[in-house]
Amino acid sequence: MLDWLQFVLAPQVVNGLSIGVAVVLMALGLTIIFGLLDVINMAHGEFYAIGAYAALALIGMGLPFWWALALTPLLMAALGYATERALIQRVFNSKDRHTLTLLLTFGIAIILEDILKIVFGANPMRIEQPISGATEMFGLFFPNYRLFLMAVGAAVIAVVWAVVFRTRLGAMVRAAAYDRHMAASLGVPVSVVYAGTFAFGVALAGLSGVLLAPIYSVFPTMGRDFVLIAFSVVIIGGMGSIKGAVIAGLLLTQVQSISSLYTSPVWSDPLLFGIMVLVLMWRPHGLFGRLGHG
């Protein structure tokens, strides 16, 4: 029994945690965009893929991985800001806003995916892991890069939480999410806050792409699989809830990782969506409240 816990279960838990923090980062961007803008961003998976390709391009230009890790979120934030200003803001005040933004972001996703195919081709690419080797813990060896990924992911999650709930900027964001008209009357630049929040969510998706690129292959449709998991995390955790996204993301990736010991990988998605259905039957609004009500 102890051998099973040490050599079978423990590695799966670590693998699940390393993937879980990246999924949480991606889901955080999705849930913050929904919590403030009330926009279901169907292009979030493509922004994740663009983040991975941007890192690939920067490394191809001769920059080390660490520069790509630092620069890619900034480039993605600029892309997200421009997308919100140029496209989403134009339909935001429409009475059919939910339908229009859903269709608009779905169209953006298709265009971005095709652009990636044209520019980079359909063949998978790979980024070499910047940290090699393994560290011995409790008699087991864990890959150093996965430990690094968990540390960076946990730090970013903590920073996002602190900014949203412990700073004046976060208070302005939550005020705009709760009642944008009242916030505007108090001097909050609501349109700038909306664009900045969308850019921040896109930057988190891009950061997830960079962090996971050395583990998975990089290809134009890579965002589809992760965006399904991210949407499940957001729905189970509660649309717009940061706490819910973190808890649901870590739980779901652990369930996926541990269940792979006993079931075929083809059952991974049915299991995940089955959990989502059960949670929604019990709590139709997810496990936790929304960002604007936090």
Short mmCIF file of N, CA, C and O in Angstrom, two decimals, residues 41-163:
data_model
loop_
_atom_site.label_atom_id
_atom_site.label_comp_id
_atom_site.label_asym_id
_atom_site.label_seq_id
_atom_site.Cartn_x
_atom_site.Cartn_y
_atom_site.Cartn_z
N ASN A 41 -15.93 34.68 -23.44
CA ASN A 41 -14.91 34.83 -24.46
C ASN A 41 -14.61 33.50 -25.13
O ASN A 41 -13.81 32.71 -24.64
N MET A 42 -15.24 33.25 -26.28
CA MET A 42 -15.04 31.98 -26.98
C MET A 42 -13.65 31.91 -27.64
O MET A 42 -13.25 30.84 -28.10
N ALA A 43 -12.94 33.02 -27.72
CA ALA A 43 -11.60 33.03 -28.33
C ALA A 43 -10.50 32.82 -27.30
O ALA A 43 -9.31 32.94 -27.65
N HIS A 44 -10.86 32.52 -26.06
CA HIS A 44 -9.84 32.41 -25.01
C HIS A 44 -8.82 31.29 -25.32
O HIS A 44 -7.63 31.45 -25.05
N GLY A 45 -9.27 30.18 -25.86
CA GLY A 45 -8.36 29.08 -26.22
C GLY A 45 -7.38 29.49 -27.29
O GLY A 45 -6.20 29.10 -27.27
N GLU A 46 -7.82 30.30 -28.25
CA GLU A 46 -6.93 30.76 -29.32
C GLU A 46 -5.91 31.75 -28.77
O GLU A 46 -4.76 31.77 -29.23
N PHE A 47 -6.30 32.57 -27.79
CA PHE A 47 -5.31 33.46 -27.16
C PHE A 47 -4.25 32.64 -26.41
O PHE A 47 -3.08 33.00 -26.39
N TYR A 48 -4.69 31.54 -25.82
CA TYR A 48 -3.74 30.61 -25.18
C TYR A 48 -2.76 30.06 -26.21
O TYR A 48 -1.53 30.02 -25.99
N ALA A 49 -3.28 29.65 -27.38
CA ALA A 49 -2.41 29.11 -28.44
C ALA A 49 -1.47 30.18 -28.97
O ALA A 49 -0.28 29.92 -29.22
N ILE A 50 -1.96 31.40 -29.14
CA ILE A 50 -1.11 32.50 -29.63
C ILE A 50 0.02 32.77 -28.64
O ILE A 50 1.15 33.08 -29.03
N GLY A 51 -0.27 32.65 -27.35
CA GLY A 51 0.78 32.82 -26.34
C GLY A 51 1.91 31.83 -26.54
O GLY A 51 3.09 32.19 -26.47
N ALA A 52 1.54 30.57 -26.80
CA ALA A 52 2.56 29.54 -27.03
C ALA A 52 3.35 29.83 -28.30
O ALA A 52 4.59 29.72 -28.34
N TYR A 53 2.64 30.23 -29.37
CA TYR A 53 3.33 30.54 -30.63
C TYR A 53 4.20 31.79 -30.51
O TYR A 53 5.26 31.89 -31.13
N ALA A 54 3.74 32.77 -29.75
CA ALA A 54 4.54 33.98 -29.55
C ALA A 54 5.86 33.63 -28.86
O ALA A 54 6.93 34.14 -29.24
N ALA A 55 5.79 32.76 -27.86
CA ALA A 55 7.02 32.32 -27.19
C ALA A 55 7.92 31.58 -28.17
O ALA A 55 9.14 31.78 -28.18
N LEU A 56 7.30 30.74 -29.00
CA LEU A 56 8.06 29.99 -30.01
C LEU A 56 8.77 30.96 -30.97
O LEU A 56 9.95 30.77 -31.31
N ALA A 57 8.06 32.01 -31.39
CA ALA A 57 8.65 32.98 -32.32
C ALA A 57 9.78 33.76 -31.65
O ALA A 57 10.84 34.00 -32.28
N LEU A 58 9.57 34.18 -30.40
CA LEU A 58 10.61 34.94 -29.70
C LEU A 58 11.87 34.10 -29.50
O LEU A 58 12.99 34.59 -29.66
N ILE A 59 11.67 32.82 -29.15
CA ILE A 59 12.83 31.93 -28.99
C ILE A 59 13.51 31.71 -30.34
O ILE A 59 14.75 31.65 -30.43
N GLY A 60 12.71 31.63 -31.42
CA GLY A 60 13.27 31.49 -32.76
C GLY A 60 14.09 32.70 -33.18
O GLY A 60 15.00 32.60 -34.03
N MET A 61 13.80 33.87 -32.59
CA MET A 61 14.56 35.09 -32.88
C MET A 61 15.85 35.15 -32.07
O MET A 61 16.62 36.12 -32.18
N GLY A 62 16.09 34.14 -31.24
CA GLY A 62 17.33 34.09 -30.48
C GLY A 62 17.21 34.47 -29.02
O GLY A 62 18.20 34.44 -28.28
N LEU A 63 16.00 34.82 -28.58
CA LEU A 63 15.83 35.18 -27.17
C LEU A 63 15.74 33.92 -26.31
O LEU A 63 15.19 32.90 -26.75
N PRO A 64 16.23 33.94 -25.10
CA PRO A 64 16.09 32.78 -24.21
C PRO A 64 14.63 32.63 -23.75
O PRO A 64 13.83 33.56 -23.84
N PHE A 65 14.29 31.46 -23.25
CA PHE A 65 12.92 31.16 -22.81
C PHE A 65 12.44 32.17 -21.78
O PHE A 65 11.28 32.57 -21.78
N TRP A 66 13.35 32.61 -20.91
CA TRP A 66 12.93 33.48 -19.80
C TRP A 66 12.47 34.84 -20.31
O TRP A 66 11.56 35.44 -19.76
N TRP A 67 13.11 35.32 -21.37
CA TRP A 67 12.64 36.56 -21.99
C TRP A 67 11.28 36.36 -22.63
O TRP A 67 10.40 37.22 -22.58
N ALA A 68 11.10 35.20 -23.27
CA ALA A 68 9.80 34.89 -23.88
C ALA A 68 8.71 34.82 -22.81
O ALA A 68 7.59 35.29 -23.01
N LEU A 69 9.05 34.25 -21.65
CA LEU A 69 8.10 34.15 -20.55
C LEU A 69 7.69 35.52 -20.03
O LEU A 69 6.54 35.74 -19.64
N ALA A 70 8.63 36.46 -20.04
CA ALA A 70 8.33 37.81 -19.55
C ALA A 70 7.63 38.67 -20.60
O ALA A 70 6.74 39.46 -20.25
N LEU A 71 8.02 38.52 -21.87
CA LEU A 71 7.50 39.40 -22.92
C LEU A 71 6.13 38.95 -23.45
O LEU A 71 5.30 39.80 -23.81
N THR A 72 5.90 37.66 -23.51
CA THR A 72 4.66 37.17 -24.12
C THR A 72 3.40 37.71 -23.43
O THR A 72 2.47 38.16 -24.12
N PRO A 73 3.28 37.67 -22.08
CA PRO A 73 2.07 38.25 -21.47
C PRO A 73 1.87 39.71 -21.81
O PRO A 73 0.72 40.17 -21.97
N LEU A 74 2.98 40.48 -21.96
CA LEU A 74 2.84 41.89 -22.33
C LEU A 74 2.30 42.03 -23.76
O LEU A 74 1.41 42.86 -24.02
N LEU A 75 2.82 41.22 -24.68
CA LEU A 75 2.33 41.24 -26.06
C LEU A 75 0.86 40.82 -26.11
O LEU A 75 0.06 41.41 -26.85
N MET A 76 0.50 39.81 -25.32
CA MET A 76 -0.88 39.33 -25.33
C MET A 76 -1.82 40.36 -24.72
O MET A 76 -2.97 40.51 -25.13
N ALA A 77 -1.33 41.08 -23.70
CA ALA A 77 -2.16 42.14 -23.11
C ALA A 77 -2.44 43.23 -24.14
O ALA A 77 -3.57 43.74 -24.22
N ALA A 78 -1.44 43.58 -24.92
CA ALA A 78 -1.64 44.58 -25.99
C ALA A 78 -2.64 44.07 -27.01
O ALA A 78 -3.53 44.83 -27.46
N LEU A 79 -2.55 42.79 -27.38
CA LEU A 79 -3.50 42.20 -28.33
C LEU A 79 -4.92 42.20 -27.75
O LEU A 79 -5.88 42.53 -28.45
N GLY A 80 -5.03 41.85 -26.47
CA GLY A 80 -6.35 41.82 -25.83
C GLY A 80 -6.95 43.21 -25.73
O GLY A 80 -8.15 43.39 -25.96
N TYR A 81 -6.11 44.21 -25.39
CA TYR A 81 -6.59 45.59 -25.28
C TYR A 81 -7.10 46.08 -26.64
O TYR A 81 -8.19 46.68 -26.73
N ALA A 82 -6.32 45.80 -27.69
CA ALA A 82 -6.72 46.23 -29.04
C ALA A 82 -8.00 45.51 -29.47
O ALA A 82 -8.89 46.13 -30.09
N THR A 83 -8.14 44.24 -29.13
CA THR A 83 -9.34 43.48 -29.51
C THR A 83 -10.58 44.04 -28.84
O THR A 83 -11.63 44.20 -29.46
N GLU A 84 -10.46 44.37 -27.55
CA GLU A 84 -11.61 44.92 -26.83
C GLU A 84 -12.00 46.28 -27.37
O GLU A 84 -13.19 46.56 -27.58
N ARG A 85 -11.00 47.12 -27.62
CA ARG A 85 -11.27 48.47 -28.11
C ARG A 85 -11.83 48.46 -29.53
O ARG A 85 -12.73 49.24 -29.86
N ALA A 86 -11.27 47.60 -30.39
CA ALA A 86 -11.65 47.63 -31.80
C ALA A 86 -12.94 46.88 -32.10
O ALA A 86 -13.68 47.25 -33.01
N LEU A 87 -13.23 45.81 -31.33
CA LEU A 87 -14.35 44.94 -31.71
C LEU A 87 -15.41 44.81 -30.61
O LEU A 87 -16.58 45.13 -30.82
N ILE A 88 -15.01 44.34 -29.44
CA ILE A 88 -16.00 44.00 -28.42
C ILE A 88 -16.74 45.24 -27.91
O ILE A 88 -17.95 45.21 -27.68
N GLN A 89 -16.01 46.34 -27.77
CA GLN A 89 -16.64 47.57 -27.26
C GLN A 89 -17.74 48.07 -28.19
O GLN A 89 -18.68 48.73 -27.74
N ARG A 90 -17.66 47.74 -29.48
CA ARG A 90 -18.64 48.23 -30.45
C ARG A 90 -20.02 47.58 -30.26
O ARG A 90 -21.03 48.15 -30.67
N VAL A 91 -20.06 46.37 -29.70
CA VAL A 91 -21.34 45.68 -29.52
C VAL A 91 -21.72 45.58 -28.04
O VAL A 91 -22.73 44.97 -27.70
N PHE A 92 -20.88 46.18 -27.19
CA PHE A 92 -21.08 45.97 -25.75
C PHE A 92 -22.37 46.58 -25.22
O PHE A 92 -23.00 46.03 -24.31
N ASN A 93 -22.79 47.69 -25.77
CA ASN A 93 -23.99 48.36 -25.26
C ASN A 93 -25.26 47.96 -25.99
O ASN A 93 -26.32 48.54 -25.76
N SER A 94 -25.18 47.00 -26.89
CA SER A 94 -26.36 46.51 -27.60
C SER A 94 -27.28 45.75 -26.64
O SER A 94 -26.82 45.13 -25.68
N LYS A 95 -28.58 45.78 -26.92
CA LYS A 95 -29.51 45.04 -26.05
C LYS A 95 -29.32 43.53 -26.23
O LYS A 95 -29.72 42.74 -25.36
N ASP A 96 -28.76 43.10 -27.38
CA ASP A 96 -28.45 41.69 -27.60
C ASP A 96 -26.97 41.41 -27.32
O ASP A 96 -26.34 40.61 -28.01
N ARG A 97 -26.44 42.08 -26.32
CA ARG A 97 -25.00 42.03 -26.05
C ARG A 97 -24.47 40.61 -25.86
O ARG A 97 -23.43 40.25 -26.40
N HIS A 98 -25.20 39.79 -25.07
CA HIS A 98 -24.70 38.45 -24.79
C HIS A 98 -24.56 37.62 -26.07
O HIS A 98 -23.53 36.97 -26.31
N THR A 99 -25.60 37.67 -26.91
CA THR A 99 -25.56 36.90 -28.15
C THR A 99 -24.49 37.44 -29.10
O THR A 99 -23.70 36.68 -29.68
N LEU A 100 -24.41 38.77 -29.22
CA LEU A 100 -23.46 39.38 -30.15
C LEU A 100 -22.01 39.13 -29.73
O LEU A 100 -21.16 38.81 -30.56
N THR A 101 -21.73 39.28 -28.44
CA THR A 101 -20.34 39.06 -28.00
C THR A 101 -19.96 37.59 -28.11
O THR A 101 -18.81 37.27 -28.42
N LEU A 102 -20.94 36.70 -27.87
CA LEU A 102 -20.66 35.26 -28.01
C LEU A 102 -20.31 34.95 -29.46
O LEU A 102 -19.31 34.27 -29.75
N LEU A 103 -21.12 35.45 -30.40
CA LEU A 103 -20.86 35.19 -31.82
C LEU A 103 -19.59 35.89 -32.28
O LEU A 103 -18.82 35.33 -33.08
N LEU A 104 -19.37 37.10 -31.77
CA LEU A 104 -18.18 37.86 -32.17
C LEU A 104 -16.90 37.15 -31.74
O LEU A 104 -15.96 36.97 -32.54
N THR A 105 -16.84 36.73 -30.47
CA THR A 105 -15.63 36.05 -30.00
C THR A 105 -15.46 34.68 -30.66
O THR A 105 -14.34 34.23 -30.87
N PHE A 106 -16.59 34.03 -31.02
CA PHE A 106 -16.49 32.76 -31.75
C PHE A 106 -15.88 33.01 -33.13
O PHE A 106 -15.02 32.24 -33.59
N GLY A 107 -16.30 34.09 -33.78
CA GLY A 107 -15.72 34.43 -35.08
C GLY A 107 -14.25 34.78 -34.96
O GLY A 107 -13.43 34.39 -35.80
N ILE A 108 -13.90 35.52 -33.89
CA ILE A 108 -12.48 35.86 -33.67
C ILE A 108 -11.65 34.59 -33.49
O ILE A 108 -10.54 34.47 -34.03
N ALA A 109 -12.23 33.60 -32.78
CA ALA A 109 -11.51 32.34 -32.55
C ALA A 109 -11.21 31.64 -33.87
O ALA A 109 -10.09 31.15 -34.09
N ILE A 110 -12.20 31.59 -34.77
CA ILE A 110 -11.99 30.92 -36.06
C ILE A 110 -10.92 31.64 -36.88
O ILE A 110 -10.03 31.01 -37.48
N ILE A 111 -10.99 32.98 -36.90
CA ILE A 111 -10.01 33.76 -37.67
C ILE A 111 -8.60 33.56 -37.12
O ILE A 111 -7.64 33.33 -37.87
N LEU A 112 -8.46 33.64 -35.79
CA LEU A 112 -7.14 33.50 -35.18
C LEU A 112 -6.55 32.11 -35.43
O LEU A 112 -5.35 31.97 -35.71
N GLU A 113 -7.40 31.09 -35.35
CA GLU A 113 -6.91 29.72 -35.60
C GLU A 113 -6.41 29.57 -37.04
O GLU A 113 -5.36 28.96 -37.29
N ASP A 114 -7.16 30.13 -37.99
CA ASP A 114 -6.73 30.05 -39.39
C ASP A 114 -5.45 30.84 -39.63
O ASP A 114 -4.59 30.42 -40.42
N ILE A 115 -5.31 31.99 -38.97
CA ILE A 115 -4.07 32.78 -39.11
C ILE A 115 -2.87 31.98 -38.62
O ILE A 115 -1.80 31.96 -39.25
N LEU A 116 -3.04 31.28 -37.49
CA LEU A 116 -1.95 30.45 -36.97
C LEU A 116 -1.57 29.35 -37.96
O LEU A 116 -0.39 29.05 -38.16
N LYS A 117 -2.59 28.75 -38.60
CA LYS A 117 -2.30 27.69 -39.59
C LYS A 117 -1.53 28.26 -40.78
O LYS A 117 -0.60 27.63 -41.30
N ILE A 118 -1.92 29.46 -41.23
CA ILE A 118 -1.27 30.08 -42.40
C ILE A 118 0.17 30.47 -42.07
O ILE A 118 1.09 30.24 -42.85
N VAL A 119 0.36 31.08 -40.90
CA VAL A 119 1.68 31.61 -40.55
C VAL A 119 2.65 30.51 -40.13
O VAL A 119 3.82 30.49 -40.57
N PHE A 120 2.19 29.59 -39.29
CA PHE A 120 3.10 28.59 -38.71
C PHE A 120 2.92 27.19 -39.28
O PHE A 120 3.73 26.30 -39.00
N GLY A 121 1.86 26.96 -40.07
CA GLY A 121 1.62 25.60 -40.57
C GLY A 121 0.88 24.75 -39.56
O GLY A 121 0.73 25.14 -38.40
N ALA A 122 0.41 23.59 -40.02
CA ALA A 122 -0.40 22.73 -39.16
C ALA A 122 0.43 21.72 -38.36
O ALA A 122 -0.10 21.04 -37.47
N ASN A 123 1.72 21.59 -38.68
CA ASN A 123 2.54 20.58 -38.00
C ASN A 123 2.86 21.01 -36.56
O ASN A 123 3.17 22.18 -36.32
N PRO A 124 2.81 20.07 -35.63
CA PRO A 124 3.15 20.40 -34.22
C PRO A 124 4.60 20.82 -34.08
O PRO A 124 5.47 20.34 -34.79
N MET A 125 4.84 21.75 -33.16
CA MET A 125 6.20 22.20 -32.83
C MET A 125 6.42 21.99 -31.33
O MET A 125 5.49 21.70 -30.59
N ARG A 126 7.65 22.23 -30.90
CA ARG A 126 7.96 21.96 -29.49
C ARG A 126 8.97 22.98 -28.98
O ARG A 126 9.87 23.39 -29.71
N ILE A 127 8.81 23.40 -27.76
CA ILE A 127 9.80 24.25 -27.08
C ILE A 127 10.56 23.38 -26.08
O ILE A 127 9.95 22.64 -25.30
N GLU A 128 11.87 23.45 -26.15
CA GLU A 128 12.69 22.67 -25.21
C GLU A 128 12.46 23.15 -23.78
O GLU A 128 12.32 24.35 -23.54
N GLN A 129 12.44 22.20 -22.84
CA GLN A 129 12.25 22.58 -21.44
C GLN A 129 13.47 23.39 -20.96
O GLN A 129 14.60 22.94 -21.11
N PRO A 130 13.23 24.60 -20.41
CA PRO A 130 14.35 25.45 -19.98
C PRO A 130 15.03 24.96 -18.71
O PRO A 130 16.15 25.38 -18.40
N ILE A 131 14.34 24.10 -17.98
CA ILE A 131 14.92 23.56 -16.73
C ILE A 131 14.92 22.05 -16.86
O ILE A 131 13.86 21.44 -17.03
N SER A 132 16.09 21.47 -16.79
CA SER A 132 16.19 20.02 -16.92
C SER A 132 16.38 19.39 -15.54
O SER A 132 16.48 20.07 -14.52
N GLY A 133 16.43 18.07 -15.54
CA GLY A 133 16.71 17.36 -14.31
C GLY A 133 15.48 17.17 -13.43
O GLY A 133 14.36 17.53 -13.80
N ALA A 134 15.71 16.55 -12.27
CA ALA A 134 14.62 16.26 -11.35
C ALA A 134 15.10 16.45 -9.92
O ALA A 134 16.30 16.44 -9.64
N THR A 135 14.16 16.67 -9.03
CA THR A 135 14.47 16.87 -7.61
C THR A 135 13.88 15.72 -6.81
O THR A 135 12.73 15.32 -7.03
N GLU A 136 14.67 15.20 -5.88
CA GLU A 136 14.18 14.10 -5.05
C GLU A 136 13.39 14.65 -3.86
O GLU A 136 13.86 15.51 -3.12
N MET A 137 12.16 14.17 -3.73
CA MET A 137 11.32 14.55 -2.59
C MET A 137 10.58 13.31 -2.11
O MET A 137 9.93 12.63 -2.91
N PHE A 138 10.71 13.02 -0.83
CA PHE A 138 10.03 11.88 -0.22
C PHE A 138 10.36 10.57 -0.95
O PHE A 138 9.50 9.68 -1.12
N GLY A 139 11.60 10.45 -1.41
CA GLY A 139 12.02 9.23 -2.07
C GLY A 139 11.61 9.15 -3.53
O GLY A 139 11.84 8.11 -4.17
N LEU A 140 11.03 10.22 -4.09
CA LEU A 140 10.62 10.22 -5.50
C LEU A 140 11.32 11.36 -6.23
O LEU A 140 11.72 12.36 -5.62
N PHE A 141 11.44 11.21 -7.55
CA PHE A 141 12.07 12.25 -8.37
C PHE A 141 10.98 12.96 -9.19
O PHE A 141 10.25 12.31 -9.95
N PHE A 142 10.90 14.28 -9.00
CA PHE A 142 9.90 15.08 -9.73
C PHE A 142 10.63 16.00 -10.70
O PHE A 142 11.62 16.65 -10.33
N PRO A 143 10.14 16.10 -11.95
CA PRO A 143 10.79 16.99 -12.93
C PRO A 143 10.85 18.42 -12.42
O PRO A 143 9.86 18.96 -11.93
N ASN A 144 12.04 19.02 -12.56
CA ASN A 144 12.22 20.39 -12.03
C ASN A 144 11.31 21.40 -12.72
O ASN A 144 10.85 22.35 -12.09
N TYR A 145 11.06 21.21 -14.03
CA TYR A 145 10.24 22.20 -14.72
C TYR A 145 8.81 22.19 -14.20
O TYR A 145 8.18 23.24 -14.09
N ARG A 146 8.28 21.00 -13.88
CA ARG A 146 6.91 20.95 -13.35
C ARG A 146 6.85 21.61 -11.96
O ARG A 146 5.86 22.26 -11.62
N LEU A 147 7.89 21.44 -11.17
CA LEU A 147 7.93 22.12 -9.86
C LEU A 147 7.99 23.63 -10.06
O LEU A 147 7.32 24.39 -9.33
N PHE A 148 8.79 24.07 -11.04
CA PHE A 148 8.86 25.50 -11.35
C PHE A 148 7.49 26.03 -11.80
O PHE A 148 7.05 27.11 -11.39
N LEU A 149 6.81 25.24 -12.66
CA LEU A 149 5.49 25.65 -13.17
C LEU A 149 4.51 25.84 -12.02
O LEU A 149 3.75 26.81 -11.97
N MET A 150 4.54 24.91 -11.05
CA MET A 150 3.63 25.02 -9.90
C MET A 150 3.95 26.26 -9.06
O MET A 150 3.04 26.97 -8.62
N ALA A 151 5.24 26.54 -8.86
CA ALA A 151 5.62 27.70 -8.05
C ALA A 151 5.21 29.00 -8.72
O ALA A 151 4.63 29.89 -8.08
N VAL A 152 5.48 29.12 -10.03
CA VAL A 152 5.10 30.34 -10.76
C VAL A 152 3.58 30.49 -10.79
O VAL A 152 3.05 31.59 -10.56
N GLY A 153 2.87 29.40 -11.08
CA GLY A 153 1.41 29.46 -11.13
C GLY A 153 0.82 29.89 -9.80
O GLY A 153 -0.07 30.76 -9.76
N ALA A 154 1.32 29.32 -8.70
CA ALA A 154 0.80 29.69 -7.38
C ALA A 154 1.08 31.15 -7.07
O ALA A 154 0.22 31.86 -6.51
N ALA A 155 2.28 31.64 -7.46
CA ALA A 155 2.62 33.05 -7.21
C ALA A 155 1.70 33.98 -8.00
O ALA A 155 1.23 34.99 -7.47
N VAL A 156 1.45 33.65 -9.26
CA VAL A 156 0.60 34.50 -10.10
C VAL A 156 -0.84 34.51 -9.57
O VAL A 156 -1.49 35.57 -9.52
N ILE A 157 -1.33 33.34 -9.15
CA ILE A 157 -2.69 33.26 -8.59
C ILE A 157 -2.80 34.14 -7.35
O ILE A 157 -3.78 34.88 -7.16
N ALA A 158 -1.76 34.09 -6.48
CA ALA A 158 -1.77 34.90 -5.26
C ALA A 158 -1.74 36.40 -5.60
O ALA A 158 -2.45 37.20 -4.97
N VAL A 159 -0.94 36.77 -6.61
CA VAL A 159 -0.87 38.18 -7.01
C VAL A 159 -2.21 38.65 -7.57
O VAL A 159 -2.69 39.75 -7.25
N VAL A 160 -2.85 37.82 -8.41
CA VAL A 160 -4.15 38.19 -8.99
C VAL A 160 -5.17 38.40 -7.87
O VAL A 160 -5.92 39.38 -7.87
N TRP A 161 -5.20 37.48 -6.91
CA TRP A 161 -6.15 37.60 -5.80
C TRP A 161 -5.89 38.89 -5.01
O TRP A 161 -6.82 39.62 -4.66
N ALA A 162 -4.59 39.16 -4.72
CA ALA A 162 -4.25 40.35 -3.93
C ALA A 162 -4.63 41.63 -4.68
O ALA A 162 -5.14 42.58 -4.08
N VAL A 163 -4.38 41.66 -6.00
CA VAL A 163 -4.72 42.87 -6.78
C VAL A 163 -6.23 43.09 -6.78
O VAL A 163 -6.70 44.22 -6.61
#
